[in-house]
């Protein structure tokens, strides 16, 4: 995004400011409250273009585009062109892997097969950032001892990181209360254990607050940081690969995952967070709005975009 024009006396001077590109996760319009009546993908593209978005994070959940609905390279090229024709670009992809098992499966073969199918889908669409999570909830440690669960996650993700690197795609882990390994020490430690330059964290401001300040859904002894999300961001310097922005009121949605509260209705200090994130070494020039599970995400998209545009001028 480029903005700027200043007037000095009678002379107008164009001043170009390179800001973050603004995206939104399209999963907000297909899952949760929208599962029974999803917003059609072309309607989403039309609205995002009209609101001045630069792009979208593709939530690859049917009926929005998936590897199955776009099975050929020709179909994927047509999809890529439809997005470009609206003046939009893909910022990242969130594949639908939630039906799989990563921690409770003795073999990761099925998981890796599906990941590779989605990696190829991303590559064909020109998407260079691939979001994943641990798939299974923090209660999974009632079935699998935590050390074994960690070994399975780390082993699988090392393979994914290299597979993605071979395709020119970065892998980012979205940690959150609703999935296993949601303590600050887990997040920092697993990234260090994987130790692959192509594997980093997706820093979602809402999830970071719930994990680091609230300690929501953490098994065993609760672990929080005095500085909350900001302190976690500091601990993750050099390890953040993508950024999701949304507010938090400190609550959980359906007692499962963080409530993605629209901007201004929550508790987060975006000035402090974005100042830190600006110096975090994140290689992406995208900020992605995340309205996942918000009941009227379609209706509040415009005001969230306006809010992030103001943050962008201040901190982008």
Tab-separated table of C-alpha atoms in Angstrom:
chain	number	residue	atom	x	y	z
A	1	UNK	CA	0.000	0.000	0.000
A	2	UNK	CA	1.306	3.455	-0.886
A	3	UNK	CA	-0.117	6.691	0.463
A	4	UNK	CA	0.799	10.306	0.692
A	5	UNK	CA	0.657	13.840	-0.620
A	6	UNK	CA	1.757	16.974	1.212
A	7	UNK	CA	1.427	20.630	0.166
A	8	UNK	CA	4.180	23.159	0.859
A	9	UNK	CA	3.030	26.671	-0.127
A	10	UNK	CA	1.863	26.377	-3.720
A	11	UNK	CA	3.829	23.206	-4.446
A	12	UNK	CA	2.286	19.782	-4.061
A	13	UNK	CA	4.914	17.153	-3.211
A	14	UNK	CA	4.033	13.467	-3.600
A	15	UNK	CA	5.427	11.484	-0.717
A	16	UNK	CA	5.368	7.709	-0.990
A	17	UNK	CA	5.020	5.691	2.152
A	18	UNK	CA	5.402	1.945	1.823
A	19	UNK	CA	2.971	0.375	4.265
A	20	UNK	CA	1.925	-3.164	5.096
A	21	UNK	CA	-0.367	-4.908	2.665
A	22	UNK	CA	-3.701	-5.733	4.299
A	23	UNK	CA	-5.378	-9.126	4.006
A	24	UNK	CA	-8.209	-10.979	5.718
A	25	UNK	CA	-8.721	-14.678	6.375
A	26	UNK	CA	-11.588	-15.957	4.261
A	27	UNK	CA	-12.296	-18.774	6.758
A	28	UNK	CA	-14.288	-16.153	8.695
A	29	UNK	CA	-17.011	-16.486	6.047
A	30	UNK	CA	-17.158	-20.293	5.730
A	31	UNK	CA	-16.775	-21.963	9.141
A	32	UNK	CA	-18.373	-21.569	12.551
A	33	UNK	CA	-21.401	-19.241	12.358
A	34	UNK	CA	-21.155	-19.227	8.544
A	35	UNK	CA	-20.918	-22.990	8.036
A	36	UNK	CA	-24.628	-23.328	7.258
A	37	UNK	CA	-24.682	-20.305	4.951
A	38	UNK	CA	-21.159	-19.497	3.709
A	39	UNK	CA	-20.506	-16.327	1.757
A	40	UNK	CA	-19.697	-17.305	-1.853
A	41	UNK	CA	-16.045	-16.902	-2.730
A	42	UNK	CA	-16.637	-14.517	-5.642
A	43	UNK	CA	-18.783	-12.342	-3.397
A	44	UNK	CA	-15.931	-12.244	-0.901
A	45	UNK	CA	-13.519	-11.165	-3.630
A	46	UNK	CA	-15.896	-8.445	-4.771
A	47	UNK	CA	-16.298	-7.026	-1.271
A	48	UNK	CA	-12.598	-7.158	-0.413
A	49	UNK	CA	-11.724	-5.328	-3.614
A	50	UNK	CA	-14.381	-2.678	-2.951
A	51	UNK	CA	-13.035	-2.109	0.580
A	52	UNK	CA	-9.491	-1.628	-0.665
A	53	UNK	CA	-7.937	-4.821	0.631
A	54	UNK	CA	-4.637	-5.811	-0.952
A	55	UNK	CA	-5.324	-9.526	-0.687
A	56	UNK	CA	-6.624	-12.489	1.258
A	57	UNK	CA	-5.452	-15.427	3.291
A	58	UNK	CA	-7.259	-18.299	1.605
A	59	UNK	CA	-9.191	-20.404	4.064
A	60	UNK	CA	-9.258	-23.569	1.977
A	61	UNK	CA	-12.535	-24.826	3.422
A	62	UNK	CA	-15.351	-25.878	1.095
A	63	UNK	CA	-17.223	-24.303	-0.575
A	64	UNK	CA	-14.296	-21.906	-0.968
A	65	UNK	CA	-11.491	-23.236	-3.212
A	66	UNK	CA	-9.795	-26.458	-2.129
A	67	UNK	CA	-7.430	-28.918	-3.811
A	68	UNK	CA	-10.457	-31.116	-4.507
A	69	UNK	CA	-12.590	-28.376	-6.084
A	70	UNK	CA	-9.642	-27.162	-8.179
A	71	UNK	CA	-7.946	-30.478	-9.036
A	72	UNK	CA	-6.042	-29.451	-12.174
A	73	UNK	CA	-3.347	-26.894	-12.865
A	74	UNK	CA	-5.707	-25.272	-15.354
A	75	UNK	CA	-8.398	-24.841	-12.699
A	76	UNK	CA	-5.848	-23.426	-10.300
A	77	UNK	CA	-4.540	-20.987	-12.869
A	78	UNK	CA	-8.110	-19.833	-13.521
A	79	UNK	CA	-8.616	-19.294	-9.765
A	80	UNK	CA	-5.364	-17.387	-9.524
A	81	UNK	CA	-6.481	-15.157	-12.397
A	82	UNK	CA	-9.906	-14.522	-10.819
A	83	UNK	CA	-8.197	-13.198	-7.718
A	84	UNK	CA	-5.743	-11.081	-9.712
A	85	UNK	CA	-8.555	-9.652	-11.849
A	86	UNK	CA	-9.993	-8.133	-8.674
A	87	UNK	CA	-6.670	-6.438	-7.927
A	88	UNK	CA	-6.037	-8.867	-5.070
A	89	UNK	CA	-3.230	-11.252	-4.164
A	90	UNK	CA	-2.891	-14.325	-1.970
A	91	UNK	CA	-1.080	-13.567	1.282
A	92	UNK	CA	-1.181	-17.088	2.741
A	93	UNK	CA	-3.240	-20.270	2.891
A	94	UNK	CA	-4.904	-22.094	5.773
A	95	UNK	CA	-5.589	-25.635	4.539
A	96	UNK	CA	-8.340	-27.776	6.000
A	97	UNK	CA	-6.418	-30.416	7.967
A	98	UNK	CA	-8.734	-30.563	10.971
A	99	UNK	CA	-10.117	-34.014	10.196
A	100	UNK	CA	-6.637	-35.513	10.494
A	101	UNK	CA	-4.676	-36.904	13.409
A	102	UNK	CA	-1.157	-35.716	14.088
A	103	UNK	CA	-0.629	-36.604	17.750
A	104	UNK	CA	-2.717	-39.739	18.255
A	105	UNK	CA	-1.658	-41.477	15.028
A	106	UNK	CA	1.187	-43.992	15.234
A	107	UNK	CA	2.218	-43.008	11.703
A	108	UNK	CA	2.271	-39.523	10.183
A	109	UNK	CA	1.928	-40.881	6.629
A	110	UNK	CA	-1.708	-39.828	6.148
A	111	UNK	CA	-1.080	-36.412	7.660
A	112	UNK	CA	1.948	-35.807	5.447
A	113	UNK	CA	0.104	-36.952	2.333
A	114	UNK	CA	-2.638	-34.388	2.895
A	115	UNK	CA	-0.139	-31.661	3.759
A	116	UNK	CA	1.790	-32.339	0.551
A	117	UNK	CA	-1.400	-32.176	-1.525
A	118	UNK	CA	-2.157	-28.796	0.004
A	119	UNK	CA	1.414	-27.597	-0.429
A	120	UNK	CA	1.186	-28.344	-4.144
A	121	UNK	CA	-2.160	-26.532	-4.276
A	122	UNK	CA	-0.518	-23.512	-2.657
A	123	UNK	CA	2.424	-23.650	-5.043
A	124	UNK	CA	0.112	-23.792	-8.065
A	125	UNK	CA	-1.686	-20.689	-6.781
A	126	UNK	CA	1.566	-18.832	-6.169
A	127	UNK	CA	1.019	-18.780	-2.392
A	128	UNK	CA	4.270	-18.660	-0.432
A	129	UNK	CA	3.019	-18.911	3.175
A	130	UNK	CA	1.380	-22.060	4.603
A	131	UNK	CA	-0.404	-22.036	7.969
A	132	UNK	CA	-0.781	-25.106	10.175
A	133	UNK	CA	-1.549	-26.072	13.751
A	134	UNK	CA	-1.273	-29.154	15.938
A	135	UNK	CA	-4.793	-30.228	14.833
A	136	UNK	CA	-5.784	-31.853	18.128
A	137	UNK	CA	-6.923	-30.191	21.385
A	138	UNK	CA	-4.838	-29.784	24.561
A	139	UNK	CA	-6.846	-32.614	26.150
A	140	UNK	CA	-5.026	-35.005	23.800
A	141	UNK	CA	-2.416	-35.537	26.517
A	142	UNK	CA	-5.016	-37.689	28.280
A	143	UNK	CA	-4.476	-40.166	25.419
A	144	UNK	CA	-0.831	-39.658	24.461
A	145	UNK	CA	1.974	-38.791	26.892
A	146	UNK	CA	3.194	-35.255	26.280
A	147	UNK	CA	6.803	-36.233	25.427
A	148	UNK	CA	5.595	-38.641	22.724
A	149	UNK	CA	3.114	-36.069	21.426
A	150	UNK	CA	5.890	-33.514	21.145
A	151	UNK	CA	8.166	-35.981	19.374
A	152	UNK	CA	5.455	-36.696	16.795
A	153	UNK	CA	4.717	-33.020	16.166
A	154	UNK	CA	8.361	-32.013	15.869
A	155	UNK	CA	9.209	-34.930	13.581
A	156	UNK	CA	6.296	-34.315	11.224
A	157	UNK	CA	6.862	-30.572	11.058
A	158	UNK	CA	10.565	-30.908	10.293
A	159	UNK	CA	9.534	-32.923	7.242
A	160	UNK	CA	6.842	-30.385	6.293
A	161	UNK	CA	9.314	-27.526	6.625
A	162	UNK	CA	11.694	-29.130	4.134
A	163	UNK	CA	8.944	-30.220	1.738
A	164	UNK	CA	7.625	-26.662	1.703
A	165	UNK	CA	11.102	-25.182	1.277
A	166	UNK	CA	11.553	-27.314	-1.829
A	167	UNK	CA	8.480	-25.563	-3.268
A	168	UNK	CA	9.493	-22.079	-2.157
A	169	UNK	CA	6.804	-21.932	0.540
A	170	UNK	CA	7.282	-20.791	4.134
A	171	UNK	CA	5.559	-22.728	6.947
A	172	UNK	CA	4.042	-20.907	9.917
A	173	UNK	CA	2.582	-22.447	13.073
A	174	UNK	CA	-0.498	-20.743	14.502
A	175	UNK	CA	-0.408	-21.567	18.196
A	176	UNK	CA	-3.634	-21.050	20.130
A	177	UNK	CA	-5.534	-22.190	23.243
A	178	UNK	CA	-7.678	-24.650	21.285
A	179	UNK	CA	-4.795	-26.863	20.197
A	180	UNK	CA	-2.072	-28.815	21.979
A	181	UNK	CA	1.151	-27.061	22.998
A	182	UNK	CA	-0.305	-23.711	23.931
A	183	UNK	CA	2.034	-22.631	26.743
A	184	UNK	CA	4.657	-19.945	26.013
A	185	UNK	CA	7.497	-22.370	26.793
A	186	UNK	CA	5.944	-24.942	24.430
A	187	UNK	CA	5.773	-22.396	21.611
A	188	UNK	CA	9.333	-21.174	22.007
A	189	UNK	CA	10.669	-24.662	22.700
A	190	UNK	CA	9.061	-26.463	19.762
A	191	UNK	CA	10.285	-23.808	17.342
A	192	UNK	CA	13.794	-24.308	18.713
A	193	UNK	CA	13.522	-28.111	18.517
A	194	UNK	CA	12.389	-28.056	14.904
A	195	UNK	CA	15.293	-25.739	14.186
A	196	UNK	CA	14.496	-25.346	10.499
A	197	UNK	CA	14.885	-21.887	8.926
A	198	UNK	CA	11.719	-22.472	6.926
A	199	UNK	CA	9.552	-23.024	10.011
A	200	UNK	CA	8.402	-20.042	12.089
A	201	UNK	CA	5.445	-18.874	14.175
A	202	UNK	CA	2.269	-17.207	13.017
A	203	UNK	CA	1.727	-14.484	15.611
A	204	UNK	CA	-1.998	-13.902	16.096
A	205	UNK	CA	-2.438	-11.052	18.587
A	206	UNK	CA	-5.615	-12.549	20.034
A	207	UNK	CA	-4.174	-16.048	20.499
A	208	UNK	CA	-0.934	-14.633	21.891
A	209	UNK	CA	-2.889	-12.783	24.560
A	210	UNK	CA	-4.921	-15.836	25.511
A	211	UNK	CA	-1.848	-18.093	25.637
A	212	UNK	CA	0.601	-15.720	27.337
A	213	UNK	CA	-1.575	-13.445	29.495
A	214	UNK	CA	-4.590	-15.628	30.318
A	215	UNK	CA	-3.157	-19.153	30.070
A	216	UNK	CA	-6.397	-20.442	28.595
A	217	UNK	CA	-6.920	-24.207	28.217
A	218	UNK	CA	-3.417	-25.052	29.349
A	219	UNK	CA	-3.057	-28.600	30.701
A	220	UNK	CA	-1.506	-29.018	34.121
A	221	UNK	CA	0.000	-25.968	35.804
A	222	UNK	CA	-0.951	-22.710	34.131
A	223	UNK	CA	1.917	-20.765	32.589
A	224	UNK	CA	1.661	-17.061	31.785
A	225	UNK	CA	4.116	-14.231	31.161
A	226	UNK	CA	4.110	-10.979	33.162
A	227	UNK	CA	4.216	-9.006	29.922
A	228	UNK	CA	1.574	-11.139	28.218
A	229	UNK	CA	1.439	-11.110	24.421
A	230	UNK	CA	4.075	-8.412	24.189
A	231	UNK	CA	6.579	-10.475	26.168
A	232	UNK	CA	5.827	-13.517	24.032
A	233	UNK	CA	6.469	-11.450	20.899
A	234	UNK	CA	9.801	-10.406	22.374
A	235	UNK	CA	10.707	-14.041	23.037
A	236	UNK	CA	9.825	-14.890	19.424
A	237	UNK	CA	11.999	-12.251	17.769
A	238	UNK	CA	13.455	-13.718	14.597
A	239	UNK	CA	10.926	-16.578	14.714
A	240	UNK	CA	7.752	-14.864	13.463
A	241	UNK	CA	6.800	-15.532	9.844
A	242	UNK	CA	3.257	-14.136	9.503
A	243	UNK	CA	1.000	-11.825	11.523
A	244	UNK	CA	-2.724	-11.950	12.254
A	245	UNK	CA	-4.324	-8.911	13.857
A	246	UNK	CA	-7.518	-8.905	15.918
A	247	UNK	CA	-8.529	-7.762	19.399
A	248	UNK	CA	-9.222	-9.934	22.455
A	249	UNK	CA	-11.618	-9.467	25.359
A	250	UNK	CA	-9.895	-12.224	27.320
A	251	UNK	CA	-12.591	-14.818	26.709
A	252	UNK	CA	-12.916	-18.081	24.821
A	253	UNK	CA	-15.346	-18.808	22.010
A	254	UNK	CA	-17.474	-21.813	23.015
A	255	UNK	CA	-14.835	-22.647	25.648
A	256	UNK	CA	-12.542	-23.824	22.880
A	257	UNK	CA	-10.543	-21.126	21.130
A	258	UNK	CA	-9.852	-17.412	21.535
A	259	UNK	CA	-12.731	-15.022	20.922
A	260	UNK	CA	-11.715	-12.905	17.931
A	261	UNK	CA	-13.130	-9.603	19.131
A	262	UNK	CA	-13.382	-6.775	16.576
A	263	UNK	CA	-10.862	-3.981	17.000
A	264	UNK	CA	-11.595	-1.489	19.756
A	265	UNK	CA	-13.900	-3.855	21.659
A	266	UNK	CA	-11.103	-5.665	23.489
A	267	UNK	CA	-8.094	-5.184	25.723
A	268	UNK	CA	-5.048	-5.215	23.459
A	269	UNK	CA	-2.489	-2.425	23.215
A	270	UNK	CA	-1.815	-2.485	19.484
A	271	UNK	CA	0.650	0.380	19.687
A	272	UNK	CA	3.016	-1.631	21.867
A	273	UNK	CA	2.414	-4.890	20.009
A	274	UNK	CA	2.920	-3.462	16.525
A	275	UNK	CA	5.992	-1.515	17.569
A	276	UNK	CA	7.526	-4.800	18.742
A	277	UNK	CA	6.323	-6.785	15.748
A	278	UNK	CA	7.741	-4.189	13.380
A	279	UNK	CA	11.205	-5.054	14.708
A	280	UNK	CA	10.581	-8.791	15.012
A	281	UNK	CA	12.311	-9.724	11.764
A	282	UNK	CA	9.082	-11.024	10.214
A	283	UNK	CA	9.804	-11.487	6.487
A	284	UNK	CA	6.198	-10.870	5.413
A	285	UNK	CA	4.877	-7.452	4.418
A	286	UNK	CA	1.294	-8.573	5.096
A	287	UNK	CA	-0.997	-7.957	8.049
A	288	UNK	CA	-4.009	-10.278	8.089
A	289	UNK	CA	-7.275	-9.468	9.863
A	290	UNK	CA	-8.700	-12.576	11.535
A	291	UNK	CA	-12.432	-12.640	12.339
A	292	UNK	CA	-12.603	-16.409	12.800
A	293	UNK	CA	-15.851	-17.543	14.485
A	294	UNK	CA	-17.157	-13.976	14.885
A	295	UNK	CA	-20.911	-14.176	14.480
A	296	UNK	CA	-21.292	-11.230	12.110
A	297	UNK	CA	-17.840	-11.172	10.540
A	298	UNK	CA	-19.267	-10.102	7.172
A	299	UNK	CA	-20.914	-7.039	8.727
A	300	UNK	CA	-17.861	-5.851	10.715
A	301	UNK	CA	-15.272	-6.400	7.978
A	302	UNK	CA	-15.464	-2.807	6.766
A	303	UNK	CA	-14.908	-1.247	10.180
A	304	UNK	CA	-12.053	-3.660	10.927
A	305	UNK	CA	-10.388	-2.694	7.651
A	306	UNK	CA	-10.705	0.998	8.507
A	307	UNK	CA	-9.195	0.375	11.953
A	308	UNK	CA	-6.230	-1.542	10.556
A	309	UNK	CA	-5.673	1.148	7.924
A	310	UNK	CA	-5.213	3.647	10.766
A	311	UNK	CA	-2.812	1.290	12.552
A	312	UNK	CA	-0.931	0.873	9.273
A	313	UNK	CA	-0.319	4.611	8.911
A	314	UNK	CA	0.900	4.773	12.519
A	315	UNK	CA	2.918	1.569	12.786
A	316	UNK	CA	3.144	-0.101	9.381
